[in-house]
Coordinates of N, CA and C in Angstrom, one line a residue:
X22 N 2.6 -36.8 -0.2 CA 2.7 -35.3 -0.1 C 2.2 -34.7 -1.5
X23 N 2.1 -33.2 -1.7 CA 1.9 -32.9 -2.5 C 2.6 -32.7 -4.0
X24 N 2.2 -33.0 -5.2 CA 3.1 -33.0 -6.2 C 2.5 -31.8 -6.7
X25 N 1.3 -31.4 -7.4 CA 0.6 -30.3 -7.9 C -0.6 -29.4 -7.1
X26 N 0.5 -28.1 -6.6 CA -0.9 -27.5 -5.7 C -2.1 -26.7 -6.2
X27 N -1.9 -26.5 -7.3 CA -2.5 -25.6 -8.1 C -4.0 -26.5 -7.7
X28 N -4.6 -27.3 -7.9 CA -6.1 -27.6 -7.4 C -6.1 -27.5 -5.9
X29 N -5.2 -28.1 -4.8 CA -5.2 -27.2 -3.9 C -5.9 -26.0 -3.3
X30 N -5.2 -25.4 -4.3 CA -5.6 -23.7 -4.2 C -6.7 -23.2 -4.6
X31 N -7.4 -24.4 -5.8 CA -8.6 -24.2 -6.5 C -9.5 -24.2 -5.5
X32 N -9.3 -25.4 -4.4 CA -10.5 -25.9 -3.3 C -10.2 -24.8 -2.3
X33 N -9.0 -24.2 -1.9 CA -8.8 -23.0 -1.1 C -9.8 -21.8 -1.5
X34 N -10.0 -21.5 -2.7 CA -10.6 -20.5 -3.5 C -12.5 -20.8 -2.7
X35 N -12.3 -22.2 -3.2 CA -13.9 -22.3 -2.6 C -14.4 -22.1 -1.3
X36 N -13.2 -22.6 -0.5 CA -13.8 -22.4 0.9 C -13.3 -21.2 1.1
X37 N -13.0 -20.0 0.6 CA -13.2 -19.0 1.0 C -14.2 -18.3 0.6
X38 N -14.6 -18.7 -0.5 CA -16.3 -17.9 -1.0 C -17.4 -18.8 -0.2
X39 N -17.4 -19.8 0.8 CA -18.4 -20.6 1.5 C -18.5 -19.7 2.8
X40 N -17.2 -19.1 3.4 CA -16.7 -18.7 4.3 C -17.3 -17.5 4.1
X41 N -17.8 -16.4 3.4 CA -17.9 -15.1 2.9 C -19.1 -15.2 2.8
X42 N -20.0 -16.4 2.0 CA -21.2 -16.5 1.9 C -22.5 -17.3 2.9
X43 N -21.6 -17.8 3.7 CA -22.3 -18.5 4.9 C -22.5 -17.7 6.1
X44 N -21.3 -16.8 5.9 CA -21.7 -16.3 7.1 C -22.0 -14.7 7.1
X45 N -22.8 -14.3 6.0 CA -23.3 -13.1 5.8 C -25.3 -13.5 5.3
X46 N -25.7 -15.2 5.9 CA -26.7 -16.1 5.2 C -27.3 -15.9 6.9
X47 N -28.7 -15.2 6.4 CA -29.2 -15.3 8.1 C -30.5 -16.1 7.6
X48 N -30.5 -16.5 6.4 CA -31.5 -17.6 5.8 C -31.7 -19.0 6.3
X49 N -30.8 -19.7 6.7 CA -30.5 -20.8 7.0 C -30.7 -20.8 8.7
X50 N -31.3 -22.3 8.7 CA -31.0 -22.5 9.9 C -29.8 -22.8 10.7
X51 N -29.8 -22.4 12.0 CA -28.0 -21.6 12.4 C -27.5 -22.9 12.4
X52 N -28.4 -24.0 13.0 CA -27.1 -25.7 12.8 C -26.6 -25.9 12.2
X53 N -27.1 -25.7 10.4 CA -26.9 -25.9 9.4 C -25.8 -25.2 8.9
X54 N -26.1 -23.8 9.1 CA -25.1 -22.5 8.9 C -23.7 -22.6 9.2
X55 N -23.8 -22.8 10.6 CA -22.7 -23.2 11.3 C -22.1 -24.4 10.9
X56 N -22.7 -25.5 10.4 CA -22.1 -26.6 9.9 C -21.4 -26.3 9.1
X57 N -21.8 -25.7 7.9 CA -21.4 -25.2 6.6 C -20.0 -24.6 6.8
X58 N -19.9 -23.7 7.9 CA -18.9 -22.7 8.2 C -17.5 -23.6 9.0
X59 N -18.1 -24.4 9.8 CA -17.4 -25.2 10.4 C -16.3 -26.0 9.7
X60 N -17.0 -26.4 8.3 CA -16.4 -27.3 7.5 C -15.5 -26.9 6.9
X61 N -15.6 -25.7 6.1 CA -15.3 -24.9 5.5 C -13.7 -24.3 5.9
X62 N -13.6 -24.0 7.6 CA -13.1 -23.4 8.1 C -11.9 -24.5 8.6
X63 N -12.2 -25.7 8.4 CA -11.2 -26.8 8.9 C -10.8 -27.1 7.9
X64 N -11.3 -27.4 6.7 CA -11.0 -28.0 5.6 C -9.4 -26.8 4.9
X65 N -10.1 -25.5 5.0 CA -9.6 -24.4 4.6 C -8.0 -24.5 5.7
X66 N -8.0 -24.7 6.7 CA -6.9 -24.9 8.2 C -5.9 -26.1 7.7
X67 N -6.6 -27.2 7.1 CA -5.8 -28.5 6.7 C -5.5 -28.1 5.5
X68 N -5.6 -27.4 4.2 CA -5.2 -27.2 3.1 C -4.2 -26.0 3.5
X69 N -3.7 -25.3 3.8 CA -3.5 -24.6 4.1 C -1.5 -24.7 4.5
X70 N -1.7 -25.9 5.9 CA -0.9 -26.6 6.8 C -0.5 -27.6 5.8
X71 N -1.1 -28.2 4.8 CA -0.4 -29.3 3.7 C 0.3 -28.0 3.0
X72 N 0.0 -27.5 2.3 CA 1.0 -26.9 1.4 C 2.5 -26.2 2.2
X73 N 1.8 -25.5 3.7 CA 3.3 -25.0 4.2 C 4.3 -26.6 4.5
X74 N 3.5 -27.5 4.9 CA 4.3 -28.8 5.0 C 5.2 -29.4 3.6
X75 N 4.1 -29.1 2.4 CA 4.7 -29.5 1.1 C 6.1 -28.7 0.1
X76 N 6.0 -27.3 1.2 CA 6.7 -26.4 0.8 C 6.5 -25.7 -0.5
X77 N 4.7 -25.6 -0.6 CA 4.3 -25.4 -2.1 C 4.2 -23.7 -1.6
X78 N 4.3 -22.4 -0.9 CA 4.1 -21.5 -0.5 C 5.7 -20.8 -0.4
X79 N 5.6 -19.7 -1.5 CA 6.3 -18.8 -0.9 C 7.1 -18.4 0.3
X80 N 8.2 -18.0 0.5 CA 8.5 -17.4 2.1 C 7.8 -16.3 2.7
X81 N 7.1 -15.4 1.9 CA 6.6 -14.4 2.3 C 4.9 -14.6 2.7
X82 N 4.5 -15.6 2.0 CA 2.9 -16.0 2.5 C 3.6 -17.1 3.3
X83 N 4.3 -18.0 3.2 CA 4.7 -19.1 5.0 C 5.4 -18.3 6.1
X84 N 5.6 -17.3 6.3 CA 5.8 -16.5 7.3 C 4.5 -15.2 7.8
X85 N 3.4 -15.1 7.2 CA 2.4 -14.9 7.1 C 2.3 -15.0 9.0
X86 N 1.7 -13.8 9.0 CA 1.4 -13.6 11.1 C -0.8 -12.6 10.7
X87 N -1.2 -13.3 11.9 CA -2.2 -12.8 11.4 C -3.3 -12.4 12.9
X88 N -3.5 -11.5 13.6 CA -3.9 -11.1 14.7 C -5.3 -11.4 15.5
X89 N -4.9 -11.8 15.9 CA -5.9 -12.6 17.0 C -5.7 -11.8 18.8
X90 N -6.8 -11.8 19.3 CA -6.8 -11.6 20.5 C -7.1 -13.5 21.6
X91 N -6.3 -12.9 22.7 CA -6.3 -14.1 23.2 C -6.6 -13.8 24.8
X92 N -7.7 -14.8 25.2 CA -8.3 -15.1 26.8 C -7.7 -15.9 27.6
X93 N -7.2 -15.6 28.9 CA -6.4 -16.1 29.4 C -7.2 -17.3 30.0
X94 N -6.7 -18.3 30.2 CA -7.2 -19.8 31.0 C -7.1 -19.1 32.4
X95 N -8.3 -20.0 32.9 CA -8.5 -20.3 34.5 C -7.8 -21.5 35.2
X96 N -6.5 -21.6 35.0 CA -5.9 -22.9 35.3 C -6.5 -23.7 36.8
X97 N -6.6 -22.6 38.1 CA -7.5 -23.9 38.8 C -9.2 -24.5 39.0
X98 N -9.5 -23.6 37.5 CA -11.3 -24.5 37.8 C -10.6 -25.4 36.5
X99 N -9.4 -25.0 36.0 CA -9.5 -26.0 34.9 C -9.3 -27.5 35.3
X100 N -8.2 -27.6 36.5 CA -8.0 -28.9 37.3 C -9.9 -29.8 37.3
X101 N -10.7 -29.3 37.3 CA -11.9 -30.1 37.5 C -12.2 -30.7 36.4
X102 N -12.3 -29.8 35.7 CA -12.9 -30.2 34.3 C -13.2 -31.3 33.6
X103 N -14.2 -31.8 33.7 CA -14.2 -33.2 33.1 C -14.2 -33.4 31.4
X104 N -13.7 -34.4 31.0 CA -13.5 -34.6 29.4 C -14.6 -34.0 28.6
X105 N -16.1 -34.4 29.0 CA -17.0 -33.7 28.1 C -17.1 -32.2 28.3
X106 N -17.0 -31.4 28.8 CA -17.1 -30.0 29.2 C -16.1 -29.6 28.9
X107 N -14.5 -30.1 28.1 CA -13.8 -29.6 27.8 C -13.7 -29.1 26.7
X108 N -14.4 -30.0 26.2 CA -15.3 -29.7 24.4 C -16.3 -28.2 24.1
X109 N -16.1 -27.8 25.0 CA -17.1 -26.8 25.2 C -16.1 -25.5 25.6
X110 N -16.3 -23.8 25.1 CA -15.9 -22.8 25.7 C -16.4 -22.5 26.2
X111 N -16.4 -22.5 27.7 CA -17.2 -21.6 28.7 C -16.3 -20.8 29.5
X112 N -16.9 -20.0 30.1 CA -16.5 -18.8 30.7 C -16.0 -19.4 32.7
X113 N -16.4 -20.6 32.4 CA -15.9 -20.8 33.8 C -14.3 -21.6 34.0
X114 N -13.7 -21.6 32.3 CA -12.5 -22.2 32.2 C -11.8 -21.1 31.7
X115 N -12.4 -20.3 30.9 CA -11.6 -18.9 30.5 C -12.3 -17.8 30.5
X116 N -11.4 -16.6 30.9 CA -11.1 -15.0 31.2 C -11.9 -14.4 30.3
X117 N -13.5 -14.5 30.0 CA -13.8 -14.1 28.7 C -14.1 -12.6 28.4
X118 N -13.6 -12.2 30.2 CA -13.7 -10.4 30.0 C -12.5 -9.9 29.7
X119 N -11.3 -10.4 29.3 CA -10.1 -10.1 29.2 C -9.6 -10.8 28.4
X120 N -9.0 -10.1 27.1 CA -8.0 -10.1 26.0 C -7.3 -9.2 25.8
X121 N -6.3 -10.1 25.2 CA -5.0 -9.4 25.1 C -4.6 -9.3 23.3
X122 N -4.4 -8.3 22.9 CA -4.3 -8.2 20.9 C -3.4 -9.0 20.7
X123 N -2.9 -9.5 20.2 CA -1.0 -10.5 19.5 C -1.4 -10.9 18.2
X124 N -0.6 -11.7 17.7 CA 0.0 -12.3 16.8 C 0.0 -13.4 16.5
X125 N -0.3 -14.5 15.8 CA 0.5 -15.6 15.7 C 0.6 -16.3 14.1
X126 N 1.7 -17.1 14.2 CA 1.6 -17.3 12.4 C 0.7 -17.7 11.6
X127 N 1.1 -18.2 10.6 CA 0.2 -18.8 9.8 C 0.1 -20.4 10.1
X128 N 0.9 -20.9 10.5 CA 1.4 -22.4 10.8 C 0.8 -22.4 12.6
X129 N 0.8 -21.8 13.5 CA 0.4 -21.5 14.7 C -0.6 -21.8 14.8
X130 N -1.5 -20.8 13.8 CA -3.4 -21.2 14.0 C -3.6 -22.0 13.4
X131 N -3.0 -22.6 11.8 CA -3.6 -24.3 11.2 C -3.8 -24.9 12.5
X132 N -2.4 -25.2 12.8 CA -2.1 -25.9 14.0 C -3.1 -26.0 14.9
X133 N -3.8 -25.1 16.0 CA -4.9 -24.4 16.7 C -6.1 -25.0 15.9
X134 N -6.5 -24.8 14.4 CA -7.7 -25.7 14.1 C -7.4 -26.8 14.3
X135 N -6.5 -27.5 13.3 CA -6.8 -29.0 13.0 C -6.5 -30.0 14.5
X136 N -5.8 -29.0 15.5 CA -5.8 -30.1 16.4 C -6.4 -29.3 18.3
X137 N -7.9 -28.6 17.6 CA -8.4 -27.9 18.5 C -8.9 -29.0 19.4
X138 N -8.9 -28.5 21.3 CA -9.4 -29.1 21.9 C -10.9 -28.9 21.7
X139 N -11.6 -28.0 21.3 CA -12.8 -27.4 21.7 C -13.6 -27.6 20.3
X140 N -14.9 -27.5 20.7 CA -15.5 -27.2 19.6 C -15.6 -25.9 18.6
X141 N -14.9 -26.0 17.7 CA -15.1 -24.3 17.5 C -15.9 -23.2 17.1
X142 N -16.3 -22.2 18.2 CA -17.2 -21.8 18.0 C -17.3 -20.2 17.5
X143 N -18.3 -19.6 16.8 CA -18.4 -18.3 16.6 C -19.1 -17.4 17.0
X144 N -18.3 -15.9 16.9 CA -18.8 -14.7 17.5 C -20.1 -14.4 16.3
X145 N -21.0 -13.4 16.7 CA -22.3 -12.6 15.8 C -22.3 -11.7 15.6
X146 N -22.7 -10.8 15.0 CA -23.0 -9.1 15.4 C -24.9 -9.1 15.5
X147 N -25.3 -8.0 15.5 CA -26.8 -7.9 16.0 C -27.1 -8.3 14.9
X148 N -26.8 -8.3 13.4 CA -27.5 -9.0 12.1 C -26.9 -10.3 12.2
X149 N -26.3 -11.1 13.0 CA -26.3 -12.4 13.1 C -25.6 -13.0 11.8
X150 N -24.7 -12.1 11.6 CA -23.6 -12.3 11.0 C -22.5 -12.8 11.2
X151 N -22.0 -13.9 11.2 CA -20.4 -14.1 11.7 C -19.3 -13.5 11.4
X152 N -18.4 -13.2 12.6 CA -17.7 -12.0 13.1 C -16.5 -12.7 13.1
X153 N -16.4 -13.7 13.7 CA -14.8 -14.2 13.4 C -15.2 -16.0 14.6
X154 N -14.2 -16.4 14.9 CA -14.4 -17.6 15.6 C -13.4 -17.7 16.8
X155 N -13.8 -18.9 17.7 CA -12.8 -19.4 19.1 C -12.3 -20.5 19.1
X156 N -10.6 -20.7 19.5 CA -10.7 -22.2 18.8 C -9.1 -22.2 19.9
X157 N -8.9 -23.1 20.4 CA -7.9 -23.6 21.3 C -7.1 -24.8 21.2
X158 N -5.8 -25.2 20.9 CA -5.6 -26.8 20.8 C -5.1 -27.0 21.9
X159 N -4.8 -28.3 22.2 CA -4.8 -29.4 23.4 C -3.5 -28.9 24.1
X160 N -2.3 -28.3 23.1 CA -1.3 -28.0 23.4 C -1.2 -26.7 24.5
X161 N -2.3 -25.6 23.8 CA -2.6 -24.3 24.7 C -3.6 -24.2 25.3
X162 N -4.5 -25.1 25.8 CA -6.0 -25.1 26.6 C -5.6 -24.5 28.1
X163 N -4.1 -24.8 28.3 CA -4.3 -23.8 29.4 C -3.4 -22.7 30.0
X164 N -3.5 -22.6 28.9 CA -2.5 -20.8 28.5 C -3.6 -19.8 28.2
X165 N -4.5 -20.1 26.9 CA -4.8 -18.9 26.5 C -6.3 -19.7 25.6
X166 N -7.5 -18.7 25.0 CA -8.4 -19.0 24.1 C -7.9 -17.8 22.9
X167 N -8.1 -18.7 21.7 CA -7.7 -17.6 21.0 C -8.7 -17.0 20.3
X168 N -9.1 -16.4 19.7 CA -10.1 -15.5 18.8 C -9.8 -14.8 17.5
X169 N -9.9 -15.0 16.1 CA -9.2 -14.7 15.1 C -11.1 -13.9 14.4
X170 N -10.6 -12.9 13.5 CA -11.6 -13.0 12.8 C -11.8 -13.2 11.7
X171 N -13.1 -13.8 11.4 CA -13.5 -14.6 9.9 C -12.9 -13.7 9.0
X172 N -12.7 -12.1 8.6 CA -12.1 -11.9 7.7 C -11.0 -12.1 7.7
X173 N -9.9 -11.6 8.4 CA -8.6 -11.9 8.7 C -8.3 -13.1 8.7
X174 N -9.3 -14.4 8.6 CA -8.8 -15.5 8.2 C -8.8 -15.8 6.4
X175 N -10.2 -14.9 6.4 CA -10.4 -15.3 4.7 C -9.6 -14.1 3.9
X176 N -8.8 -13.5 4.5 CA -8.3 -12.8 3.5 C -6.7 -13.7 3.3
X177 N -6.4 -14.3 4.1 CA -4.9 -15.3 4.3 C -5.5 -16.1 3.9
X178 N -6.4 -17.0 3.6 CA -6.8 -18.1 2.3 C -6.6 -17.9 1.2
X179 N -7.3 -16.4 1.2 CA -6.9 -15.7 -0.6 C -5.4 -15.4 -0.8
X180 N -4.9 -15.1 0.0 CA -3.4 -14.9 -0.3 C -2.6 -16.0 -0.3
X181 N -2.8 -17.6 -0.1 CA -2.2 -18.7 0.0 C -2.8 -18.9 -1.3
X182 N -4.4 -19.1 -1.7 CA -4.6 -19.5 -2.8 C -4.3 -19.3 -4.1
X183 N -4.0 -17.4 -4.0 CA -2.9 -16.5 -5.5 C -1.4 -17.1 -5.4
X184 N -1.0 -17.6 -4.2 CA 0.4 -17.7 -4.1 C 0.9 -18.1 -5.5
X185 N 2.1 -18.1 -5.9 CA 2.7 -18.9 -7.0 C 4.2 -18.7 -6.7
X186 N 5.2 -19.9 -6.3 CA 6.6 -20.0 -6.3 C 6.7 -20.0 -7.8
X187 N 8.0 -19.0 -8.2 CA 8.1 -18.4 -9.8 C 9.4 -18.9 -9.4
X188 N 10.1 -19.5 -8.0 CA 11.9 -19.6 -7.9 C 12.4 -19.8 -6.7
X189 N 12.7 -21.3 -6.9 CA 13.4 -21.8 -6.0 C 14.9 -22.4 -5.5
X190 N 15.3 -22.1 -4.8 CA 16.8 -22.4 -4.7 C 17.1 -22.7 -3.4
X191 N 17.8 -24.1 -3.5 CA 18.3 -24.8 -2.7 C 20.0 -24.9 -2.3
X192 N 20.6 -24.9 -1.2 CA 22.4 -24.7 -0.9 C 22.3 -25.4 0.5
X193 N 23.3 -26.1 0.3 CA 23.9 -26.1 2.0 C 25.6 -25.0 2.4
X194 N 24.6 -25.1 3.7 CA 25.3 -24.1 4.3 C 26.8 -24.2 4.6
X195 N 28.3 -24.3 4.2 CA 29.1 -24.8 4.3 C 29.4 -25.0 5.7
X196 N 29.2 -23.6 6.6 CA 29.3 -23.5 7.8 C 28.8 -24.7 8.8
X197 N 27.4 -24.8 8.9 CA 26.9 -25.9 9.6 C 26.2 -27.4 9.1
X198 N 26.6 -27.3 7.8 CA 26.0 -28.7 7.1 C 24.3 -28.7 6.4
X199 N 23.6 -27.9 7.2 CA 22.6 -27.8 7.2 C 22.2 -27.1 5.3
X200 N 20.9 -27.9 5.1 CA 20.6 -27.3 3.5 C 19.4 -25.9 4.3
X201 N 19.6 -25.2 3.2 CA 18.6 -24.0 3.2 C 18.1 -23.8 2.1
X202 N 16.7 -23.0 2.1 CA 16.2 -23.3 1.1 C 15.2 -21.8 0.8
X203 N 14.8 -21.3 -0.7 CA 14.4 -19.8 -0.3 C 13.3 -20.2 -1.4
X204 N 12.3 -19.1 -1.3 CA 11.0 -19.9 -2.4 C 10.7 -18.3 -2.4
X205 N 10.4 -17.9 -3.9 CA 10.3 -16.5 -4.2 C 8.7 -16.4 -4.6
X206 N 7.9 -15.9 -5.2 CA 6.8 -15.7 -5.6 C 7.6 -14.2 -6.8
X207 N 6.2 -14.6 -7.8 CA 6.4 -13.4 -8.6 C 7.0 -11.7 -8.1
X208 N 5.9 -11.4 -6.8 CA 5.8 -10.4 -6.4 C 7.5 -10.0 -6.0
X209 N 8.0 -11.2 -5.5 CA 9.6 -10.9 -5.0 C 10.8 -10.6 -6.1
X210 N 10.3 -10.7 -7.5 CA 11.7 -10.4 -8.1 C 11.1 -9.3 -9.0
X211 N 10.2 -8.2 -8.4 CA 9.5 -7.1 -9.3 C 11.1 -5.9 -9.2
X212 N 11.4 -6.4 -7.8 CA 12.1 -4.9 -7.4 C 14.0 -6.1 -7.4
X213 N 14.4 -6.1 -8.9 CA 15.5 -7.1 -8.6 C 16.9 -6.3 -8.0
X214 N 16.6 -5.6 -7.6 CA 18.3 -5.0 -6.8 C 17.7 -5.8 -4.7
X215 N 16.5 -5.7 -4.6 CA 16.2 -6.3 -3.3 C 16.3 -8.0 -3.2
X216 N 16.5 -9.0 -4.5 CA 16.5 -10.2 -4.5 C 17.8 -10.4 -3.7
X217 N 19.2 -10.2 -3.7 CA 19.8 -11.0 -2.4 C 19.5 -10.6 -0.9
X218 N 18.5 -9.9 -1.0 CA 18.4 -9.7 0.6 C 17.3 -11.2 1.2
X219 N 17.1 -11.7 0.4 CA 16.1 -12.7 0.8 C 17.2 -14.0 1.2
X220 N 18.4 -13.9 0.6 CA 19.3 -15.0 0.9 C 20.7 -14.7 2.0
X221 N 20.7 -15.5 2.6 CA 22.1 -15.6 3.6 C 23.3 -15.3 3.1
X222 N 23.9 -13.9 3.6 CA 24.7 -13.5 3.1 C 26.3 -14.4 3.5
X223 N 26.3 -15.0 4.9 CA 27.1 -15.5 5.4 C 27.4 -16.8 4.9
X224 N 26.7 -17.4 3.9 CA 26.7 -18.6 3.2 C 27.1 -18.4 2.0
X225 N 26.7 -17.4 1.7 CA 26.7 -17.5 -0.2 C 28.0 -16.1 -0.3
X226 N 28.7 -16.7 -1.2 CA 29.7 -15.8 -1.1 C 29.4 -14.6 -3.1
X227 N 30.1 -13.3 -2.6 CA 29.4 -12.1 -3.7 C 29.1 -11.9 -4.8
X228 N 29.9 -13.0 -5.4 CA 29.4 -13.3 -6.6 C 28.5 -14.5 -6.9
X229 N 28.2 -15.3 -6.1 CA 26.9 -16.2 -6.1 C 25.7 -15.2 -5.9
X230 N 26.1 -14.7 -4.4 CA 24.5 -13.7 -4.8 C 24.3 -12.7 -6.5
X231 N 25.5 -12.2 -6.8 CA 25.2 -11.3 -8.1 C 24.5 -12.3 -9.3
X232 N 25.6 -13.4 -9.4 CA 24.6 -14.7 -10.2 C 23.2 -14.7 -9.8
X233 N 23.0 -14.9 -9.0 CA 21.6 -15.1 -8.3 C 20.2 -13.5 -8.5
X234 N 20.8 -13.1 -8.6 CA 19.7 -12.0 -8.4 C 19.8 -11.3 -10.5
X235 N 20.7 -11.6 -10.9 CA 20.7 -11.7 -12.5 C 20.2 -12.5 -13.0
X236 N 19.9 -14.1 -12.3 CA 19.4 -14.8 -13.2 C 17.6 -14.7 -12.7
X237 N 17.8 -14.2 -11.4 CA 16.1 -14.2 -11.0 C 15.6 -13.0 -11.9
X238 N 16.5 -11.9 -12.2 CA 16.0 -10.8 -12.9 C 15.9 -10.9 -14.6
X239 N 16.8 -12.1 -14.9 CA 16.2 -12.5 -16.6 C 14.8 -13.2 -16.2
X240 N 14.6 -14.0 -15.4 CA 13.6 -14.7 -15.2 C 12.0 -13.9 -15.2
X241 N 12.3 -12.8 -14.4 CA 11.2 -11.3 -14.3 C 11.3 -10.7 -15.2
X242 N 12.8 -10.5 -16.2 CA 12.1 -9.7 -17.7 C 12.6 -10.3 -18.6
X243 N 12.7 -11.0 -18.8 CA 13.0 -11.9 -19.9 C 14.4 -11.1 -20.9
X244 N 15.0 -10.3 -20.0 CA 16.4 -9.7 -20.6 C 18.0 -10.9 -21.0
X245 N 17.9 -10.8 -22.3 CA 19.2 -11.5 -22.2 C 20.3 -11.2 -21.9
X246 N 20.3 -9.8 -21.5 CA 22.0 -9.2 -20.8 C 22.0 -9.5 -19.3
X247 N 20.8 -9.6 -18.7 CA 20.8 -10.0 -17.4 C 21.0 -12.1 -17.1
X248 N 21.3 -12.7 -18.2 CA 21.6 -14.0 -17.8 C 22.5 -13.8 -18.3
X249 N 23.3 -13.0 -19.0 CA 25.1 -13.3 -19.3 C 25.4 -12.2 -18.2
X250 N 25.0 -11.4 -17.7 CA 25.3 -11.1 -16.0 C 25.7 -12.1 -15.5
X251 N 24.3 -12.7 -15.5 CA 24.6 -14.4 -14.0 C 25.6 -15.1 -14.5
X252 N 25.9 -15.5 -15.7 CA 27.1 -16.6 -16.6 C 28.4 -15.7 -15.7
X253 N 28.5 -14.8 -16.6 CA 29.7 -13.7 -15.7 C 29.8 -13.8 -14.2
X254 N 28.7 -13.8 -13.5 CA 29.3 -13.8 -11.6 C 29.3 -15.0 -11.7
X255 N 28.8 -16.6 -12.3 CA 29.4 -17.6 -11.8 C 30.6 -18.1 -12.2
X256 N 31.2 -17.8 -13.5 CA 32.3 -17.9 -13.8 C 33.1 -17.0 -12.8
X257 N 33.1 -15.9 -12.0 CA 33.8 -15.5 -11.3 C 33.9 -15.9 -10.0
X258 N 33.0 -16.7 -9.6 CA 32.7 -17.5 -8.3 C 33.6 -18.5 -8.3
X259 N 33.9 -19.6 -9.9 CA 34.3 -20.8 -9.9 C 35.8 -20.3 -10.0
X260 N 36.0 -19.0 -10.8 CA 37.4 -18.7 -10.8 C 38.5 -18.6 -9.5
X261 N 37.2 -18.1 -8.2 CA 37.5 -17.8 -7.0 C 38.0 -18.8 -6.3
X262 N 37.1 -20.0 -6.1 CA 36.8 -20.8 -5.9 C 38.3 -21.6 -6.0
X263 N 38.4 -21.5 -7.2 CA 39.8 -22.1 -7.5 C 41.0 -21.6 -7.1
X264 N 40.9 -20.6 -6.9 CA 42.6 -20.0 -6.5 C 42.7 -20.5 -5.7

C-alpha cells in the first residue's frame, strides 16, 4: 500500500496536463492521440482508486460525486453478443439517443475505468477536440453506458492531486464496536466553530468534540490558548468519565 502519496500526486499532476494537452493536439495522428489519452486516463483512474484505498485523501475529495450522463443498455440484442463485439460501443447494444444526467462518485467511475468492459472510447467536437469519454464495467454493461466529460474528469485529478490530510483521527464507536475514522484537509479547519460537525456526535461525547475542534483550531493558527482549550475539555471528559 501506500506509505508516501505526495509523488503520487506528482504523477496525478502529469496526467492531468497530458489529458489537457492531448486532447486539444489535432497535430497528431488520432491512434497515436488517442493512445496518449487512453493512458493517461487509466493510469490517472488507478492512481486515483490507490490513494482512496490508502486512505491518503481527505473526506471531502473521497466523497467527491462527479456528473456523467448515462445510456441505457439493450438487454435483449445484448443476450447475442459475442465476446469480441463486446469490446466495442455500439449503438446496437446501447440507447445512444437517450441519456439520462446523474451522478456518480469518485470511487464509482475509478471503478468503471480500471475494470471497464469496453474499450474506452471518445466524444469530438467539429475541431476534433476531445470532449469527454465512454466507458462501462463488466459489473454495469447491462444497466447503463456512462459518459463523463474530459474536463469534469481533469478537474477531480487536480483536486485529488492539491489534496493534503493536515488531521486525522481515529475512535471506536462504543455503540457498535466498529472504528471510525475522519481525515480533514487544510481547507476543513479554516472555519473552526464547523469542525465537530464533521464528527459523530452520537459517539463522541461534548467535551471530546470541544477538545477536538480546539486542538484542530491550535493546529490552523498556531494559538496557544486554543490547545489549553483542548487540555481543559479533555480533562473534563476524563473527570466525567470517572464519576
Amino acid at each position: 500500500m501506500v506509505y508516501e502519496s505526495c509523488y503520487w500526486k506528482d504523477d496525478l499532476r502529469s496526467y492531468a496536463t497530458e489529458l489537457r494537452d492531448f486532447s486539444t493536439c489535432t497535430t497528431l495522428e488520432d491512434e497515436y492521440r488517442d493512445y496518449r489519452l487512453e493512458k493517461a486516463l487509466l493510469l490517472s483512474a488507478f492512481t486515483v482508486r490507490l490513494l482512496l484505498d490508502a486512505n491518503k485523501l481527505s473526506d471531502g475529495i473521497g466523497s467527491l460525486n462527479l456528473k456523467v450522463d448515462l445510456y441505457p443498455a439493450k438487454k435483449e440484442a445484448q443476450k447475442d453478443i459475442s465476446p469480441l463485439n463486446k469490446r466495442f460501443i455500439d449503438e446496437r447494444y446501447f440507447d445512444l439517443t437517450k441519456s439520462t444526467s446523474s451522478s456518480i462518485s469518485l470511487r464509482q467511475l475509478t471503478n468503471q475505468l480500471i475494470h471497464s468492459a469496453v474499450v474506452v472510447m471518445f466524444s469530438y467536437d467539429e475541431s476534433d477536440c476531445v470532449l469527454g469519454f465512454f466507458v462501462v464495467s463488466d459489473k454495469d454493461y447491462e444497466k447503463h453506458l456512462c459518459y463523463c466529460g474530459l474536463k469534469e474528469w481533469i478537474s477531480v485529478v487536480d483536486a485529488v492531486a492539491a489534496d493534503d490530510v493536515v488531521s486525522a483521527r481515529i475512535w471506536k464507536d462504543p455503540k457498535t464496536g466498529k472504528w471510525k475514522t475522519v481525515k480533514l484537509a487544510a481547507a476543513d479547519l479554516k472555519d473552526t466553530d464547523s469542525i465537530p460537525s464533521h464528527f459523530d456526535y452520537g459517539a463522541l461525547g461534548s467535551e471530546t468534540l470541544e477538545a477536538i475542534r480546539e486542538g484542530e483550531a491550535f493546529l490552523a493558527t498556531g494559538e496557544p490558548s486554543r490547545l489549553d482549550n483542548a487540555i481543559d475539555s479533555i480533562n473534563a471528559s476524563l473527570e466525567n468519565s470517572e464519576a
